[in-house]
Amino acid sequence: MKSNNADMTADMTADIPINNNEVLLIELIRQNPKITAKEIADILKLSKRQCERIIADLKNRGLLSRKGANRTGYWVITEL
């Protein structure tokens, strides 16, 4: 029996460790999907570049994606 992609993604993300900054970043995105990396950096007291690295890592792991254009788009969180 073949499982669909959603089931496979859920199985893969269930075993992915998430650190404290990643949890806080995801929570901020949940509260405001249009938040910018600069705003996240200011709130979490991290550099903008560090936030961009965390976002890139979450995107590579399939936990986060961006919809729409850079300026008018929004973040989409894959259910953990």
PDB file of N, CA, C and O in Angstrom:
ATOM      1  N   MET A   1       0.838  -1.183   0.000  1.00  0.00           N
ATOM      2  CA  MET A   1       0.000   0.000   0.000  1.00  0.00           C
ATOM      3  C   MET A   1       0.886   1.252   0.000  1.00  0.00           C
ATOM      4  O   MET A   1       1.839   1.349   0.751  1.00  0.00           O
ATOM      5  N   LYS A   2       0.550   2.188  -0.832  1.00  0.00           N
ATOM      6  CA  LYS A   2       1.335   3.397  -0.998  1.00  0.00           C
ATOM      7  C   LYS A   2       0.785   4.515  -0.117  1.00  0.00           C
ATOM      8  O   LYS A   2      -0.408   4.753  -0.098  1.00  0.00           O
ATOM      9  N   SER A   3       1.649   5.203   0.643  1.00  0.00           N
ATOM     10  CA  SER A   3       1.176   6.320   1.461  1.00  0.00           C
ATOM     11  C   SER A   3       1.325   7.607   0.660  1.00  0.00           C
ATOM     12  O   SER A   3       2.186   7.728  -0.192  1.00  0.00           O
ATOM     13  N   ASN A   4       0.485   8.584   0.958  1.00  0.00           N
ATOM     14  CA  ASN A   4       0.559   9.842   0.210  1.00  0.00           C
ATOM     15  C   ASN A   4       1.627  10.761   0.802  1.00  0.00           C
ATOM     16  O   ASN A   4       2.177  10.517   1.866  1.00  0.00           O
ATOM     17  N   ASN A   5       1.930  11.849   0.087  1.00  0.00           N
ATOM     18  CA  ASN A   5       3.002  12.762   0.497  1.00  0.00           C
ATOM     19  C   ASN A   5       2.743  13.412   1.846  1.00  0.00           C
ATOM     20  O   ASN A   5       3.670  13.651   2.610  1.00  0.00           O
ATOM     21  N   ALA A   6       1.494  13.737   2.159  1.00  0.00           N
ATOM     22  CA  ALA A   6       1.178  14.369   3.440  1.00  0.00           C
ATOM     23  C   ALA A   6       1.541  13.450   4.605  1.00  0.00           C
ATOM     24  O   ALA A   6       2.090  13.895   5.605  1.00  0.00           O
ATOM     25  N   ASP A   7       1.241  12.169   4.468  1.00  0.00           N
ATOM     26  CA  ASP A   7       1.593  11.207   5.520  1.00  0.00           C
ATOM     27  C   ASP A   7       3.106  11.098   5.667  1.00  0.00           C
ATOM     28  O   ASP A   7       3.629  11.029   6.771  1.00  0.00           O
ATOM     29  N   MET A   8       3.811  11.095   4.550  1.00  0.00           N
ATOM     30  CA  MET A   8       5.262  10.990   4.595  1.00  0.00           C
ATOM     31  C   MET A   8       5.869  12.225   5.246  1.00  0.00           C
ATOM     32  O   MET A   8       6.786  12.116   6.051  1.00  0.00           O
ATOM     33  N   THR A   9       5.357  13.392   4.911  1.00  0.00           N
ATOM     34  CA  THR A   9       5.863  14.625   5.516  1.00  0.00           C
ATOM     35  C   THR A   9       5.604  14.633   7.010  1.00  0.00           C
ATOM     36  O   THR A   9       6.467  15.005   7.794  1.00  0.00           O
ATOM     37  N   ALA A  10       4.415  14.222   7.424  1.00  0.00           N
ATOM     38  CA  ALA A  10       4.080  14.177   8.845  1.00  0.00           C
ATOM     39  C   ALA A  10       5.014  13.225   9.584  1.00  0.00           C
ATOM     40  O   ALA A  10       5.481  13.524  10.677  1.00  0.00           O
ATOM     41  N   ASP A  11       5.308  12.070   8.977  1.00  0.00           N
ATOM     42  CA  ASP A  11       6.213  11.115   9.604  1.00  0.00           C
ATOM     43  C   ASP A  11       7.618  11.685   9.725  1.00  0.00           C
ATOM     44  O   ASP A  11       8.293  11.506  10.722  1.00  0.00           O
ATOM     45  N   MET A  12       8.065  12.406   8.697  1.00  0.00           N
ATOM     46  CA  MET A  12       9.413  12.965   8.709  1.00  0.00           C
ATOM     47  C   MET A  12       9.538  14.091   9.723  1.00  0.00           C
ATOM     48  O   MET A  12      10.525  14.180  10.432  1.00  0.00           O
ATOM     49  N   THR A  13       8.538  14.968   9.814  1.00  0.00           N
ATOM     50  CA  THR A  13       8.642  16.109  10.716  1.00  0.00           C
ATOM     51  C   THR A  13       8.460  15.723  12.168  1.00  0.00           C
ATOM     52  O   THR A  13       8.897  16.449  13.050  1.00  0.00           O
ATOM     53  N   ALA A  14       7.829  14.593  12.433  1.00  0.00           N
ATOM     54  CA  ALA A  14       7.598  14.174  13.810  1.00  0.00           C
ATOM     55  C   ALA A  14       8.911  13.895  14.530  1.00  0.00           C
ATOM     56  O   ALA A  14       9.008  14.047  15.742  1.00  0.00           O
ATOM     57  N   ASP A  15       9.952  13.496  13.782  1.00  0.00           N
ATOM     58  CA  ASP A  15      11.228  13.125  14.384  1.00  0.00           C
ATOM     59  C   ASP A  15      12.285  14.227  14.295  1.00  0.00           C
ATOM     60  O   ASP A  15      13.419  14.033  14.664  1.00  0.00           O
ATOM     61  N   ILE A  16      11.921  15.399  13.807  1.00  0.00           N
ATOM     62  CA  ILE A  16      12.881  16.483  13.638  1.00  0.00           C
ATOM     63  C   ILE A  16      12.981  17.287  14.928  1.00  0.00           C
ATOM     64  O   ILE A  16      11.991  17.844  15.386  1.00  0.00           O
ATOM     65  N   PRO A  17      14.180  17.343  15.526  1.00  0.00           N
ATOM     66  CA  PRO A  17      14.325  18.149  16.751  1.00  0.00           C
ATOM     67  C   PRO A  17      14.224  19.637  16.416  1.00  0.00           C
ATOM     68  O   PRO A  17      14.729  20.088  15.394  1.00  0.00           O
ATOM     69  N   ILE A  18      13.576  20.375  17.280  1.00  0.00           N
ATOM     70  CA  ILE A  18      13.400  21.809  17.092  1.00  0.00           C
ATOM     71  C   ILE A  18      13.959  22.516  18.318  1.00  0.00           C
ATOM     72  O   ILE A  18      13.599  22.188  19.440  1.00  0.00           O
ATOM     73  N   ASN A  19      14.854  23.491  18.099  1.00  0.00           N
ATOM     74  CA  ASN A  19      15.427  24.199  19.241  1.00  0.00           C
ATOM     75  C   ASN A  19      14.522  25.356  19.672  1.00  0.00           C
ATOM     76  O   ASN A  19      13.531  25.671  19.023  1.00  0.00           O
ATOM     77  N   ASN A  20      14.895  26.018  20.743  1.00  0.00           N
ATOM     78  CA  ASN A  20      14.073  27.062  21.352  1.00  0.00           C
ATOM     79  C   ASN A  20      13.828  28.240  20.403  1.00  0.00           C
ATOM     80  O   ASN A  20      12.710  28.727  20.297  1.00  0.00           O
ATOM     81  N   ASN A  21      14.881  28.699  19.709  1.00  0.00           N
ATOM     82  CA  ASN A  21      14.702  29.816  18.774  1.00  0.00           C
ATOM     83  C   ASN A  21      13.748  29.442  17.643  1.00  0.00           C
ATOM     84  O   ASN A  21      12.967  30.278  17.193  1.00  0.00           O
ATOM     85  N   GLU A  22      13.819  28.205  17.177  1.00  0.00           N
ATOM     86  CA  GLU A  22      12.915  27.752  16.125  1.00  0.00           C
ATOM     87  C   GLU A  22      11.468  27.738  16.625  1.00  0.00           C
ATOM     88  O   GLU A  22      10.559  28.158  15.905  1.00  0.00           O
ATOM     89  N   VAL A  23      11.263  27.290  17.842  1.00  0.00           N
ATOM     90  CA  VAL A  23       9.915  27.270  18.421  1.00  0.00           C
ATOM     91  C   VAL A  23       9.375  28.693  18.531  1.00  0.00           C
ATOM     92  O   VAL A  23       8.221  28.962  18.155  1.00  0.00           O
ATOM     93  N   LEU A  24      10.191  29.609  19.029  1.00  0.00           N
ATOM     94  CA  LEU A  24       9.757  31.004  19.165  1.00  0.00           C
ATOM     95  C   LEU A  24       9.464  31.631  17.807  1.00  0.00           C
ATOM     96  O   LEU A  24       8.463  32.337  17.642  1.00  0.00           O
ATOM     97  N   LEU A  25      10.310  31.353  16.829  1.00  0.00           N
ATOM     98  CA  LEU A  25      10.107  31.887  15.485  1.00  0.00           C
ATOM     99  C   LEU A  25       8.795  31.366  14.888  1.00  0.00           C
ATOM    100  O   LEU A  25       8.007  32.132  14.335  1.00  0.00           O
ATOM    101  N   ILE A  26       8.546  30.077  15.025  1.00  0.00           N
ATOM    102  CA  ILE A  26       7.307  29.486  14.512  1.00  0.00           C
ATOM    103  C   ILE A  26       6.099  30.093  15.209  1.00  0.00           C
ATOM    104  O   ILE A  26       5.082  30.385  14.569  1.00  0.00           O
ATOM    105  N   GLU A  27       6.189  30.318  16.498  1.00  0.00           N
ATOM    106  CA  GLU A  27       5.076  30.922  17.236  1.00  0.00           C
ATOM    107  C   GLU A  27       4.805  32.348  16.744  1.00  0.00           C
ATOM    108  O   GLU A  27       3.648  32.747  16.584  1.00  0.00           O
ATOM    109  N   LEU A  28       5.858  33.110  16.484  1.00  0.00           N
ATOM    110  CA  LEU A  28       5.677  34.463  15.950  1.00  0.00           C
ATOM    111  C   LEU A  28       5.006  34.423  14.574  1.00  0.00           C
ATOM    112  O   LEU A  28       4.133  35.239  14.277  1.00  0.00           O
ATOM    113  N   ILE A  29       5.400  33.476  13.760  1.00  0.00           N
ATOM    114  CA  ILE A  29       4.787  33.343  12.434  1.00  0.00           C
ATOM    115  C   ILE A  29       3.334  32.905  12.555  1.00  0.00           C
ATOM    116  O   ILE A  29       2.484  33.360  11.788  1.00  0.00           O
ATOM    117  N   ARG A  30       3.033  32.042  13.522  1.00  0.00           N
ATOM    118  CA  ARG A  30       1.631  31.655  13.751  1.00  0.00           C
ATOM    119  C   ARG A  30       0.772  32.871  14.092  1.00  0.00           C
ATOM    120  O   ARG A  30      -0.349  33.008  13.639  1.00  0.00           O
ATOM    121  N   GLN A  31       1.323  33.753  14.915  1.00  0.00           N
ATOM    122  CA  GLN A  31       0.593  34.951  15.336  1.00  0.00           C
ATOM    123  C   GLN A  31       0.448  35.959  14.201  1.00  0.00           C
ATOM    124  O   GLN A  31      -0.553  36.669  14.132  1.00  0.00           O
ATOM    125  N   ASN A  32       1.461  36.037  13.318  1.00  0.00           N
ATOM    126  CA  ASN A  32       1.443  37.005  12.220  1.00  0.00           C
ATOM    127  C   ASN A  32       2.165  36.408  11.013  1.00  0.00           C
ATOM    128  O   ASN A  32       3.388  36.561  10.885  1.00  0.00           O
ATOM    129  N   PRO A  33       1.435  35.739  10.114  1.00  0.00           N
ATOM    130  CA  PRO A  33       2.073  35.103   8.954  1.00  0.00           C
ATOM    131  C   PRO A  33       2.791  36.073   8.011  1.00  0.00           C
ATOM    132  O   PRO A  33       3.605  35.661   7.204  1.00  0.00           O
ATOM    133  N   LYS A  34       2.534  37.358   8.115  1.00  0.00           N
ATOM    134  CA  LYS A  34       3.191  38.345   7.240  1.00  0.00           C
ATOM    135  C   LYS A  34       4.403  39.002   7.897  1.00  0.00           C
ATOM    136  O   LYS A  34       4.975  39.940   7.352  1.00  0.00           O
ATOM    137  N   ILE A  35       4.828  38.495   9.037  1.00  0.00           N
ATOM    138  CA  ILE A  35       5.966  39.067   9.758  1.00  0.00           C
ATOM    139  C   ILE A  35       7.242  38.944   8.918  1.00  0.00           C
ATOM    140  O   ILE A  35       7.406  37.990   8.160  1.00  0.00           O
ATOM    141  N   THR A  36       8.123  39.927   9.051  1.00  0.00           N
ATOM    142  CA  THR A  36       9.382  39.913   8.305  1.00  0.00           C
ATOM    143  C   THR A  36      10.519  39.346   9.163  1.00  0.00           C
ATOM    144  O   THR A  36      10.419  39.291  10.392  1.00  0.00           O
ATOM    145  N   ALA A  37      11.593  38.968   8.496  1.00  0.00           N
ATOM    146  CA  ALA A  37      12.767  38.468   9.215  1.00  0.00           C
ATOM    147  C   ALA A  37      13.317  39.550  10.141  1.00  0.00           C
ATOM    148  O   ALA A  37      13.766  39.258  11.252  1.00  0.00           O
ATOM    149  N   LYS A  38      13.269  40.789   9.703  1.00  0.00           N
ATOM    150  CA  LYS A  38      13.749  41.912  10.534  1.00  0.00           C
ATOM    151  C   LYS A  38      12.906  42.041  11.797  1.00  0.00           C
ATOM    152  O   LYS A  38      13.449  42.242  12.899  1.00  0.00           O
ATOM    153  N   GLU A  39      11.588  41.943  11.675  1.00  0.00           N
ATOM    154  CA  GLU A  39      10.710  42.028  12.846  1.00  0.00           C
ATOM    155  C   GLU A  39      10.950  40.863  13.795  1.00  0.00           C
ATOM    156  O   GLU A  39      10.988  41.046  15.016  1.00  0.00           O
ATOM    157  N   ILE A  40      11.150  39.674  13.243  1.00  0.00           N
ATOM    158  CA  ILE A  40      11.445  38.501  14.072  1.00  0.00           C
ATOM    159  C   ILE A  40      12.756  38.722  14.823  1.00  0.00           C
ATOM    160  O   ILE A  40      12.844  38.468  16.024  1.00  0.00           O
ATOM    161  N   ALA A  41      13.759  39.212  14.112  1.00  0.00           N
ATOM    162  CA  ALA A  41      15.067  39.462  14.730  1.00  0.00           C
ATOM    163  C   ALA A  41      14.953  40.452  15.876  1.00  0.00           C
ATOM    164  O   ALA A  41      15.544  40.245  16.948  1.00  0.00           O
ATOM    165  N   ASP A  42      14.194  41.519  15.668  1.00  0.00           N
ATOM    166  CA  ASP A  42      14.029  42.523  16.724  1.00  0.00           C
ATOM    167  C   ASP A  42      13.335  41.935  17.953  1.00  0.00           C
ATOM    168  O   ASP A  42      13.737  42.191  19.083  1.00  0.00           O
ATOM    169  N   ILE A  43      12.305  41.139  17.744  1.00  0.00           N
ATOM    170  CA  ILE A  43      11.548  40.559  18.858  1.00  0.00           C
ATOM    171  C   ILE A  43      12.384  39.532  19.619  1.00  0.00           C
ATOM    172  O   ILE A  43      12.396  39.516  20.852  1.00  0.00           O
ATOM    173  N   LEU A  44      13.089  38.668  18.880  1.00  0.00           N
ATOM    174  CA  LEU A  44      13.864  37.600  19.514  1.00  0.00           C
ATOM    175  C   LEU A  44      15.263  38.059  19.945  1.00  0.00           C
ATOM    176  O   LEU A  44      16.008  37.291  20.539  1.00  0.00           O
ATOM    177  N   LYS A  45      15.607  39.315  19.608  1.00  0.00           N
ATOM    178  CA  LYS A  45      16.918  39.869  19.932  1.00  0.00           C
ATOM    179  C   LYS A  45      18.046  39.028  19.314  1.00  0.00           C
ATOM    180  O   LYS A  45      19.048  38.694  19.956  1.00  0.00           O
ATOM    181  N   LEU A  46      17.841  38.709  18.030  1.00  0.00           N
ATOM    182  CA  LEU A  46      18.839  38.002  17.234  1.00  0.00           C
ATOM    183  C   LEU A  46      19.196  38.893  16.048  1.00  0.00           C
ATOM    184  O   LEU A  46      18.490  39.854  15.757  1.00  0.00           O
ATOM    185  N   SER A  47      20.276  38.558  15.367  1.00  0.00           N
ATOM    186  CA  SER A  47      20.586  39.305  14.154  1.00  0.00           C
ATOM    187  C   SER A  47      19.616  38.886  13.044  1.00  0.00           C
ATOM    188  O   SER A  47      19.056  37.781  13.071  1.00  0.00           O
ATOM    189  N   LYS A  48      19.427  39.789  12.082  1.00  0.00           N
ATOM    190  CA  LYS A  48      18.554  39.466  10.946  1.00  0.00           C
ATOM    191  C   LYS A  48      19.099  38.248  10.207  1.00  0.00           C
ATOM    192  O   LYS A  48      18.349  37.372   9.793  1.00  0.00           O
ATOM    193  N   ARG A  49      20.412  38.184  10.058  1.00  0.00           N
ATOM    194  CA  ARG A  49      21.040  37.062   9.364  1.00  0.00           C
ATOM    195  C   ARG A  49      20.799  35.741  10.098  1.00  0.00           C
ATOM    196  O   ARG A  49      20.557  34.712   9.466  1.00  0.00           O
ATOM    197  N   GLN A  50      20.855  35.760  11.407  1.00  0.00           N
ATOM    198  CA  GLN A  50      20.606  34.538  12.174  1.00  0.00           C
ATOM    199  C   GLN A  50      19.165  34.072  11.961  1.00  0.00           C
ATOM    200  O   GLN A  50      18.911  32.884  11.792  1.00  0.00           O
ATOM    201  N   CYS A  51      18.223  35.009  11.951  1.00  0.00           N
ATOM    202  CA  CYS A  51      16.821  34.663  11.684  1.00  0.00           C
ATOM    203  C   CYS A  51      16.668  34.094  10.282  1.00  0.00           C
ATOM    204  O   CYS A  51      15.931  33.123  10.083  1.00  0.00           O
ATOM    205  N   GLU A  52      17.361  34.683   9.320  1.00  0.00           N
ATOM    206  CA  GLU A  52      17.298  34.180   7.945  1.00  0.00           C
ATOM    207  C   GLU A  52      17.837  32.752   7.861  1.00  0.00           C
ATOM    208  O   GLU A  52      17.304  31.926   7.123  1.00  0.00           O
ATOM    209  N   ARG A  53      18.894  32.452   8.626  1.00  0.00           N
ATOM    210  CA  ARG A  53      19.439  31.085   8.648  1.00  0.00           C
ATOM    211  C   ARG A  53      18.446  30.103   9.253  1.00  0.00           C
ATOM    212  O   ARG A  53      18.275  28.990   8.749  1.00  0.00           O
ATOM    213  N   ILE A  54      17.793  30.502  10.343  1.00  0.00           N
ATOM    214  CA  ILE A  54      16.798  29.635  10.982  1.00  0.00           C
ATOM    215  C   ILE A  54      15.640  29.390  10.020  1.00  0.00           C
ATOM    216  O   ILE A  54      15.177  28.255   9.866  1.00  0.00           O
ATOM    217  N   ILE A  55      15.169  30.445   9.362  1.00  0.00           N
ATOM    218  CA  ILE A  55      14.079  30.322   8.395  1.00  0.00           C
ATOM    219  C   ILE A  55      14.484  29.391   7.258  1.00  0.00           C
ATOM    220  O   ILE A  55      13.720  28.503   6.864  1.00  0.00           O
ATOM    221  N   ALA A  56      15.692  29.562   6.725  1.00  0.00           N
ATOM    222  CA  ALA A  56      16.174  28.713   5.634  1.00  0.00           C
ATOM    223  C   ALA A  56      16.228  27.253   6.071  1.00  0.00           C
ATOM    224  O   ALA A  56      15.835  26.349   5.316  1.00  0.00           O
ATOM    225  N   ASP A  57      16.690  27.016   7.293  1.00  0.00           N
ATOM    226  CA  ASP A  57      16.764  25.645   7.816  1.00  0.00           C
ATOM    227  C   ASP A  57      15.361  25.039   7.949  1.00  0.00           C
ATOM    228  O   ASP A  57      15.135  23.888   7.563  1.00  0.00           O
ATOM    229  N   LEU A  58      14.422  25.813   8.479  1.00  0.00           N
ATOM    230  CA  LEU A  58      13.050  25.322   8.613  1.00  0.00           C
ATOM    231  C   LEU A  58      12.426  25.048   7.249  1.00  0.00           C
ATOM    232  O   LEU A  58      11.684  24.083   7.077  1.00  0.00           O
ATOM    233  N   LYS A  59      12.736  25.891   6.263  1.00  0.00           N
ATOM    234  CA  LYS A  59      12.239  25.683   4.904  1.00  0.00           C
ATOM    235  C   LYS A  59      12.835  24.408   4.309  1.00  0.00           C
ATOM    236  O   LYS A  59      12.115  23.604   3.703  1.00  0.00           O
ATOM    237  N   ASN A  60      14.135  24.197   4.508  1.00  0.00           N
ATOM    238  CA  ASN A  60      14.799  22.995   3.986  1.00  0.00           C
ATOM    239  C   ASN A  60      14.258  21.724   4.616  1.00  0.00           C
ATOM    240  O   ASN A  60      14.233  20.676   3.976  1.00  0.00           O
ATOM    241  N   ARG A  61      13.845  21.809   5.869  1.00  0.00           N
ATOM    242  CA  ARG A  61      13.299  20.645   6.575  1.00  0.00           C
ATOM    243  C   ARG A  61      11.810  20.459   6.307  1.00  0.00           C
ATOM    244  O   ARG A  61      11.202  19.528   6.811  1.00  0.00           O
ATOM    245  N   GLY A  62      11.218  21.360   5.523  1.00  0.00           N
ATOM    246  CA  GLY A  62       9.818  21.218   5.151  1.00  0.00           C
ATOM    247  C   GLY A  62       8.843  21.670   6.219  1.00  0.00           C
ATOM    248  O   GLY A  62       7.661  21.340   6.155  1.00  0.00           O
ATOM    249  N   LEU A  63       9.309  22.431   7.188  1.00  0.00           N
ATOM    250  CA  LEU A  63       8.446  22.882   8.274  1.00  0.00           C
ATOM    251  C   LEU A  63       7.850  24.258   8.002  1.00  0.00           C
ATOM    252  O   LEU A  63       6.916  24.675   8.682  1.00  0.00           O
ATOM    253  N   LEU A  64       8.389  24.962   7.004  1.00  0.00           N
ATOM    254  CA  LEU A  64       7.986  26.333   6.743  1.00  0.00           C
ATOM    255  C   LEU A  64       8.109  26.592   5.246  1.00  0.00           C
ATOM    256  O   LEU A  64       9.028  26.093   4.595  1.00  0.00           O
ATOM    257  N   SER A  65       7.167  27.353   4.706  1.00  0.00           N
ATOM    258  CA  SER A  65       7.265  27.763   3.309  1.00  0.00           C
ATOM    259  C   SER A  65       6.738  29.180   3.171  1.00  0.00           C
ATOM    260  O   SER A  65       6.060  29.694   4.055  1.00  0.00           O
ATOM    261  N   ARG A  66       7.079  29.784   2.061  1.00  0.00           N
ATOM    262  CA  ARG A  66       6.675  31.160   1.792  1.00  0.00           C
ATOM    263  C   ARG A  66       5.755  31.160   0.577  1.00  0.00           C
ATOM    264  O   ARG A  66       6.071  30.569  -0.448  1.00  0.00           O
ATOM    265  N   LYS A  67       4.625  31.808   0.689  1.00  0.00           N
ATOM    266  CA  LYS A  67       3.657  31.929  -0.400  1.00  0.00           C
ATOM    267  C   LYS A  67       3.603  33.383  -0.840  1.00  0.00           C
ATOM    268  O   LYS A  67       3.618  34.287  -0.011  1.00  0.00           O
ATOM    269  N   GLY A  68       3.510  33.602  -2.127  1.00  0.00           N
ATOM    270  CA  GLY A  68       3.392  34.952  -2.643  1.00  0.00           C
ATOM    271  C   GLY A  68       4.739  35.615  -2.861  1.00  0.00           C
ATOM    272  O   GLY A  68       5.794  35.002  -2.754  1.00  0.00           O
ATOM    273  N   ALA A  69       4.673  36.899  -3.168  1.00  0.00           N
ATOM    274  CA  ALA A  69       5.870  37.682  -3.456  1.00  0.00           C
ATOM    275  C   ALA A  69       6.641  37.994  -2.172  1.00  0.00           C
ATOM    276  O   ALA A  69       6.104  37.875  -1.068  1.00  0.00           O
ATOM    277  N   ASN A  70       7.878  38.427  -2.341  1.00  0.00           N
ATOM    278  CA  ASN A  70       8.717  38.739  -1.175  1.00  0.00           C
ATOM    279  C   ASN A  70       8.091  39.789  -0.268  1.00  0.00           C
ATOM    280  O   ASN A  70       8.094  39.657   0.948  1.00  0.00           O
ATOM    281  N   ARG A  71       7.566  40.850  -0.835  1.00  0.00           N
ATOM    282  CA  ARG A  71       7.033  41.949  -0.020  1.00  0.00           C
ATOM    283  C   ARG A  71       5.593  41.727   0.428  1.00  0.00           C
ATOM    284  O   ARG A  71       5.203  42.197   1.489  1.00  0.00           O
ATOM    285  N   THR A  72       4.811  41.056  -0.382  1.00  0.00           N
ATOM    286  CA  THR A  72       3.384  40.917  -0.062  1.00  0.00           C
ATOM    287  C   THR A  72       2.996  39.498   0.337  1.00  0.00           C
ATOM    288  O   THR A  72       1.831  39.246   0.601  1.00  0.00           O
ATOM    289  N   GLY A  73       3.959  38.603   0.394  1.00  0.00           N
ATOM    290  CA  GLY A  73       3.667  37.208   0.697  1.00  0.00           C
ATOM    291  C   GLY A  73       3.470  36.953   2.181  1.00  0.00           C
ATOM    292  O   GLY A  73       3.454  37.871   3.000  1.00  0.00           O
ATOM    293  N   TYR A  74       3.331  35.680   2.510  1.00  0.00           N
ATOM    294  CA  TYR A  74       3.122  35.268   3.892  1.00  0.00           C
ATOM    295  C   TYR A  74       3.735  33.895   4.118  1.00  0.00           C
ATOM    296  O   TYR A  74       4.020  33.157   3.181  1.00  0.00           O
ATOM    297  N   TRP A  75       3.946  33.563   5.383  1.00  0.00           N
ATOM    298  CA  TRP A  75       4.532  32.282   5.771  1.00  0.00           C
ATOM    299  C   TRP A  75       3.458  31.235   5.991  1.00  0.00           C
ATOM    300  O   TRP A  75       2.384  31.549   6.482  1.00  0.00           O
ATOM    301  N   VAL A  76       3.771  30.008   5.638  1.00  0.00           N
ATOM    302  CA  VAL A  76       2.870  28.882   5.888  1.00  0.00           C
ATOM    303  C   VAL A  76       3.657  27.858   6.695  1.00  0.00           C
ATOM    304  O   VAL A  76       4.757  27.452   6.311  1.00  0.00           O
ATOM    305  N   ILE A  77       3.084  27.448   7.824  1.00  0.00           N
ATOM    306  CA  ILE A  77       3.729  26.485   8.711  1.00  0.00           C
ATOM    307  C   ILE A  77       3.118  25.113   8.454  1.00  0.00           C
ATOM    308  O   ILE A  77       1.905  24.947   8.488  1.00  0.00           O
ATOM    309  N   THR A  78       3.986  24.126   8.225  1.00  0.00           N
ATOM    310  CA  THR A  78       3.533  22.749   8.122  1.00  0.00           C
ATOM    311  C   THR A  78       3.211  22.281   9.533  1.00  0.00           C
ATOM    312  O   THR A  78       3.979  22.532  10.456  1.00  0.00           O
ATOM    313  N   GLU A  79       2.073  21.663   9.714  1.00  0.00           N
ATOM    314  CA  GLU A  79       1.679  21.227  11.068  1.00  0.00           C
ATOM    315  C   GLU A  79       2.738  20.289  11.633  1.00  0.00           C
ATOM    316  O   GLU A  79       3.184  19.362  10.975  1.00  0.00           O
ATOM    317  N   LEU A  80       3.146  20.558  12.865  1.00  0.00           N
ATOM    318  CA  LEU A  80       4.178  19.758  13.542  1.00  0.00           C
ATOM    319  C   LEU A  80       3.591  18.583  14.255  1.00  0.00           C
ATOM    320  O   LEU A  80       2.542  18.584  14.751  1.00  0.00           O
TER     321      LEU A  80
END
